[in-house]
Amino acid sequence: MAVLGSGYVGLTVAAGLASFGHRVTCTDVDVDRVDHLVAGDLRIVEAGLTELIEDVRSLGRLQFLTDNIEAARSAEFVFLCLPTPGRSDGTLDTSSTEAVVTQIGRHLAPGARIVIKSTVPVGTARRVAELLQRRDVAIVSNPEFLSEGTAVDNFLHPDRVVIGSDSVRAAMDVATLYGVGGVGECIVTDSQSAELIKFASNAYLATRVTFINSVAELCEATGANVRDVARGIGSDHRIGTAFLSPGPGWGGSCFPKDSAALVALADDVGVDATVVRSVIAANEWHSVRVADKIADALDGDLSGKTIAIWGLAFKAGTDDVRHSPALKIVERLRERGALFRAFDPGVSRPITGITQCTTLEETCRGADAILVTTEWEVFARSDLDALGSLMTRRIMVDARGAIDPGVALLAGFDYTGIGVGRDASDLEFTAMCLEQETRDPVVHATYPRHRDAADQSP
Ligand code: UGA
C-alpha cells in the first residue's frame, strides 16, 4: 500500500500499517525530507515513532520515496495524508489533495482504493471521485484522530475507526486493514458523515476546553477551585474527565483550523454556527486574560520587564508551536513593552523575536516574572527557590496549573494560577499542608489540600 505525505499523520499511518504486517511505501515531494527519513531522522518530536519506524524498516515493511506515481502504481490502497491548510475565510485548501489525485489517477491499479486520511471539507470524497473519473477505483474517507504526542498509541489503539464510502465493499476492505490492532469501535458510514465526524469531534473537544476555561474564570471570581469543580463535573459518567484541564486557551494545527472550517461550512449551507463561533471568540479572550494576569502581577507596567516564558509548544509532548497560546500571549505582552527569555524542552527551532534559552536557570536570570504557558512535567519538578534567587522579583503566573501553588508560595513566589481565587489564606493553607507533609506524609496524602479535611486530621 502507499501513503502519500510524510507529515506526522502520514508517518504515523505508514508506520502503524506496516506494524500490522502490511508492506508500505511512504512518499513526500520534499526530497530533503525523504533523505532525512531514509537516514532515520524524522525531524519531528513524536513519542515512539522513531522506534516504530526503525522496527518496521528493519523488517523490510516500510520504504520512503519521492515519487507518488511509483508508490501508487502497484498499491491496492493509496492513503492520502496531505496538508489541507486553512484559508483566512475558514475554508480548507484541498489543492494538494486534488493535485495528487490528478497526478496518480490514470496510474492506479484496477480496483485500487483511495483512502482520504487528511481532514478535508465535507463532500471531498465525492469531488475526488468526480475528478478521478475511474469507476473501478473507490474513494474512502477514513479521518485520522491522532493527537500530537500520543499519535502512535492513538493509531495502534484507537477509540474508534471511522470509515465512510459510497462503496460498502471498499469500506469493509479498509476496515480489515485495521483488524490486527486493538481497535475500539469501527463505524462504517457514508463519506459525508465520516468527513463531518472529524470536524464535529475537534469542535466539540475545543468547546469542552473553552467551557472549563470559562468555568475557571468563574472560579476566580467566586473563590471556587476549578480542579475540584472539574473533578466534580467529570465524575458524572455522562460527562467524563477528559479535556477539562483549564489553560491559556487551545491551539495547535487542528482545533483552530477545524473549528473555523466548521463555521465556514455552516455558513456555506445556511446553518447557524453560533455555538462554535462563540467558542472561537472565547478562546481568544482566554489568552488575553493570561496576558492581563501577568500585567496585574507586575502592577500594570510591563515596559522593559523581562518575563521568563516556560513553554512555547501548544501543549506538552510536542515541538509544535503552530497557533500556540504561548506565542499569542508573548505577542500581546510585547505590545506592552515586555521582553522575553523562553525555554521549552521540546522546541529547539529558533522563533523570531524570542530569546530561547536552554535551561530554566537562563530564563530566570534577571527576570521580573515567570509565566508558565505549557504543562511540561519538568517545570513542576524545578527548584523554585534556587530559580527565584536568580530573579529580580519572585512573581509567577501559571496559566496551566502546572506548578503546585503551595510549592511556589513556600519558595517565596507571588503566585497567580488559573481557576483558583487569589485568596492568600488558601494559598498559605496549602503551604501549611506541604510543610505538614514533610512531617507526616500520610496526612498529606489522605487530605491533600482541604481546610475541612485537615481539621479532621489527627
Ligand atoms: C487534536 C485532537 O485531540 C485529535 O483527536 C485530532 O486527531 C487532532 O487534533 C487532529 O485533528 O489532527 P492535537 O491538536 O494534537 O489533537 O491536540 P489536543 O491534545 O487535542 O490539544 C489541543 C489543544 O487543547 C492544546 O492547545 C491543549 O493544550 C488544549 N487542551 C486540551 C487544554 O487546554 N485542556 C485540555 O483539557 C485539553
Coordinates of C-alpha atoms in Angstrom, one line a residue, residues 31-289:
V31 CA 13.5 15.5 -1.4
D32 CA 15.4 16.8 1.6
R33 CA 12.7 15.4 3.9
V34 CA 12.8 12.0 2.3
D35 CA 16.7 12.0 2.5
H36 CA 16.4 12.6 6.3
L37 CA 13.7 9.9 6.7
V38 CA 15.9 7.4 4.8
A39 CA 18.7 8.4 7.2
G40 CA 16.4 7.7 10.2
D41 CA 15.9 11.4 11.1
L42 CA 12.1 12.2 11.4
R43 CA 12.7 15.9 12.2
I44 CA 9.5 15.9 14.3
V45 CA 9.1 15.1 18.0
E46 CA 6.5 12.2 18.3
A47 CA 6.8 9.7 21.1
G48 CA 7.7 6.2 20.0
L49 CA 7.5 7.0 16.2
T50 CA 11.3 6.8 15.5
E51 CA 11.5 3.4 17.2
L52 CA 8.4 2.1 15.4
I53 CA 9.7 3.2 12.1
E54 CA 13.1 1.6 12.8
D55 CA 11.4 -1.7 13.7
V56 CA 9.2 -1.9 10.6
R57 CA 12.1 -0.8 8.3
S58 CA 14.3 -3.5 9.7
L59 CA 11.6 -6.0 8.8
G60 CA 11.6 -4.5 5.2
R61 CA 8.0 -3.4 5.5
L62 CA 8.4 0.4 5.1
Q63 CA 10.3 2.4 2.5
F64 CA 10.4 6.1 1.6
L65 CA 10.3 7.5 -1.9
T66 CA 9.7 10.9 -3.5
D67 CA 7.7 9.5 -6.5
N68 CA 4.0 9.4 -5.9
I69 CA 3.3 7.6 -9.2
E70 CA 5.8 4.8 -8.5
A71 CA 4.4 4.3 -5.0
A72 CA 0.8 4.3 -6.1
R73 CA 1.1 2.3 -9.3
S74 CA 1.0 -1.2 -7.7
A75 CA -0.8 -0.3 -4.5
E76 CA -4.1 -1.8 -3.6
F77 CA -4.7 1.0 -1.1
V78 CA -3.5 4.6 -1.5
F79 CA -3.7 6.7 1.7
L80 CA -3.7 10.5 1.2
C81 CA -2.1 12.3 4.1
L82 CA -1.6 15.6 2.5
P83 CA -1.8 19.1 4.1
T84 CA -5.2 20.9 3.9
P85 CA -4.3 24.4 5.3
G86 CA -7.0 26.7 6.5
R87 CA -7.7 29.9 4.4
S88 CA -8.4 33.3 6.0
D89 CA -12.2 32.7 5.5
G90 CA -12.0 29.4 7.4
T91 CA -12.4 27.1 4.4
L92 CA -9.7 24.4 3.8
D93 CA -7.4 24.4 0.8
T94 CA -7.5 20.9 -0.7
S95 CA -5.4 21.8 -3.7
S96 CA -2.6 19.4 -2.7
T97 CA -5.1 16.5 -2.5
E98 CA -6.6 17.4 -5.8
A99 CA -3.2 17.8 -7.5
V100 CA -2.0 14.4 -6.2
V101 CA -5.2 12.6 -7.3
T102 CA -4.8 14.1 -10.8
Q103 CA -1.2 13.1 -10.8
I104 CA -1.7 9.4 -9.9
G105 CA -5.2 8.9 -11.3
R106 CA -4.5 7.1 -14.5
H107 CA -1.6 5.1 -13.0
L108 CA -3.7 3.5 -10.3
A109 CA -4.1 -0.3 -10.5
P110 CA -7.5 -1.6 -11.4
G111 CA -9.8 -1.8 -8.3
A112 CA -7.5 0.3 -6.2
R113 CA -8.9 2.2 -3.2
I114 CA -8.1 5.8 -2.4
V115 CA -8.3 6.4 1.3
I116 CA -8.5 10.0 2.5
K117 CA -6.9 10.4 5.9
S118 CA -6.4 14.2 5.9
T119 CA -9.0 16.4 7.4
V120 CA -11.0 17.6 4.3
P121 CA -14.2 19.6 3.8
V122 CA -17.4 17.6 3.7
G123 CA -18.0 16.4 0.1
T124 CA -14.4 16.0 -0.7
A125 CA -14.6 12.2 -1.3
R126 CA -17.3 12.8 -3.8
R127 CA -15.4 15.6 -5.5
V128 CA -12.3 13.3 -5.7
A129 CA -14.4 10.6 -7.4
E130 CA -15.6 13.1 -10.0
L131 CA -12.0 14.3 -10.5
L132 CA -10.7 10.8 -10.9
Q133 CA -13.3 9.5 -13.4
R134 CA -12.4 5.9 -12.6
R135 CA -15.4 3.7 -11.9
D136 CA -13.2 0.9 -10.8
V137 CA -11.5 3.0 -8.0
A138 CA -13.5 3.5 -4.8
I139 CA -12.9 6.6 -2.6
V140 CA -13.0 6.0 1.2
S141 CA -13.0 8.7 3.8
N142 CA -11.1 7.5 6.9
P143 CA -10.3 10.5 9.0
E144 CA -7.4 10.3 11.4
F145 CA -7.8 11.1 15.2
L146 CA -4.2 11.3 16.1
S147 CA -3.1 13.7 18.9
E148 CA 0.4 15.0 18.7
G149 CA 2.5 13.4 21.4
T150 CA 0.3 10.3 21.6
A151 CA -0.1 9.6 17.8
V152 CA 1.5 6.2 17.8
D153 CA -0.7 4.9 20.6
N154 CA -3.8 6.6 19.1
F155 CA -3.1 4.7 15.8
L156 CA -2.4 1.4 17.3
H157 CA -5.2 1.5 19.9
P158 CA -7.9 3.8 18.6
D159 CA -11.1 4.5 20.4
R160 CA -12.8 4.1 17.0
V161 CA -12.1 3.8 13.3
V162 CA -14.4 5.8 11.1
I163 CA -14.8 4.7 7.5
G164 CA -17.1 6.4 5.0
S165 CA -17.7 5.4 1.4
D166 CA -20.3 5.1 -1.2
S167 CA -18.9 1.6 -1.7
V168 CA -19.7 -0.6 1.3
R169 CA -17.3 -3.2 -0.1
A170 CA -14.4 -0.7 -0.2
A171 CA -15.3 0.5 3.3
M172 CA -15.1 -3.1 4.6
D173 CA -11.8 -3.7 2.8
V174 CA -10.3 -0.7 4.6
A175 CA -11.8 -1.9 7.9
T176 CA -10.0 -5.2 7.6
L177 CA -6.6 -3.3 7.3
Y178 CA -7.0 -2.4 11.0
G179 CA -8.1 -5.8 12.0
V180 CA -4.8 -6.7 13.6
G181 CA -4.7 -3.7 16.0
G182 CA -6.6 -3.3 19.2
V183 CA -9.4 -1.4 17.6
G184 CA -12.3 0.1 19.5
E185 CA -15.5 0.6 17.6
C186 CA -15.5 0.6 13.8
I187 CA -18.0 3.0 12.4
V188 CA -18.9 2.4 8.7
T189 CA -20.9 5.1 7.2
D190 CA -21.2 7.4 4.1
S191 CA -18.3 9.6 3.2
Q192 CA -20.0 12.9 4.2
S193 CA -20.8 11.6 7.7
A194 CA -17.2 10.4 8.1
E195 CA -15.8 13.8 7.0
L196 CA -18.2 15.6 9.3
I197 CA -17.3 13.4 12.3
K198 CA -13.8 14.7 12.2
F199 CA -14.8 18.4 12.4
A200 CA -17.5 17.8 14.9
S201 CA -15.1 15.8 17.2
N202 CA -12.5 18.6 17.2
A203 CA -15.0 21.4 17.6
Y204 CA -16.6 19.5 20.5
L205 CA -13.3 19.0 22.2
A206 CA -12.4 22.6 21.7
T207 CA -15.8 23.5 23.2
R208 CA -15.1 21.5 26.3
V209 CA -11.8 23.2 26.8
T210 CA -13.3 26.6 26.4
F211 CA -16.1 25.7 28.7
I212 CA -13.8 24.7 31.5
N213 CA -11.7 27.9 30.8
S214 CA -14.9 29.9 31.3
V215 CA -15.7 28.0 34.5
A216 CA -12.1 28.7 35.7
E217 CA -12.8 32.4 35.3
L218 CA -16.0 32.0 37.3
C219 CA -14.0 30.1 40.0
E220 CA -11.5 33.0 40.2
A221 CA -14.4 35.4 40.7
T222 CA -16.2 33.3 43.3
G223 CA -13.3 31.8 45.2
A224 CA -14.0 28.2 44.0
N225 CA -11.3 25.9 42.8
V226 CA -11.5 24.7 39.2
R227 CA -9.6 21.5 39.8
D228 CA -12.3 20.3 42.2
V229 CA -15.1 21.7 40.1
A230 CA -13.7 19.8 37.0
R231 CA -13.4 16.6 39.0
G232 CA -16.9 17.1 40.3
I233 CA -18.3 17.7 36.8
G234 CA -16.3 14.9 35.2
S235 CA -17.1 12.2 37.6
D236 CA -20.6 12.2 36.1
H237 CA -20.2 9.2 33.7
R238 CA -22.2 11.1 31.1
I239 CA -19.6 13.8 31.1
G240 CA -16.2 12.3 31.8
T241 CA -13.0 14.0 33.0
A242 CA -11.1 14.3 29.7
F243 CA -10.4 17.7 28.2
L244 CA -11.4 19.6 31.3
S245 CA -8.0 21.0 32.2
P246 CA -8.1 24.8 32.2
G247 CA -5.3 26.7 30.5
P248 CA -4.4 29.7 28.3
G249 CA -6.8 28.6 25.5
W250 CA -6.4 25.9 22.9
G251 CA -4.1 26.0 20.0
G252 CA -2.2 23.7 17.6
S253 CA -2.7 22.8 14.0
C254 CA -6.1 21.2 14.3
F255 CA -8.6 22.9 16.8
P256 CA -8.2 26.4 15.3
K257 CA -8.4 25.2 11.7
D258 CA -11.2 22.7 12.2
S259 CA -13.4 24.9 14.3
A260 CA -13.1 27.7 11.7
A261 CA -13.8 25.2 9.0
L262 CA -17.0 24.0 10.7
V263 CA -18.2 27.6 11.0
A264 CA -17.3 28.2 7.3
L265 CA -19.2 25.0 6.3
A266 CA -22.3 26.0 8.4
D267 CA -22.3 29.5 6.8
D268 CA -22.0 28.0 3.4
V269 CA -25.0 25.7 3.8
G270 CA -27.0 28.3 5.8
V271 CA -26.9 26.7 9.2
D272 CA -26.5 28.7 12.4
A273 CA -23.0 28.1 13.9
T274 CA -23.4 30.4 17.0
V275 CA -22.0 27.8 19.4
V276 CA -18.7 27.1 17.7
R277 CA -18.4 30.8 16.7
S278 CA -18.6 31.9 20.3
V279 CA -16.2 29.2 21.4
I280 CA -13.6 30.6 18.9
A281 CA -14.2 34.1 20.3
A282 CA -14.0 33.0 23.9
N283 CA -10.7 31.2 23.2
E284 CA -9.2 34.5 22.1
W285 CA -10.4 36.0 25.4
H286 CA -8.7 33.4 27.5
S287 CA -5.3 34.3 26.1
V288 CA -6.0 38.0 26.7
R289 CA -6.9 37.1 30.3

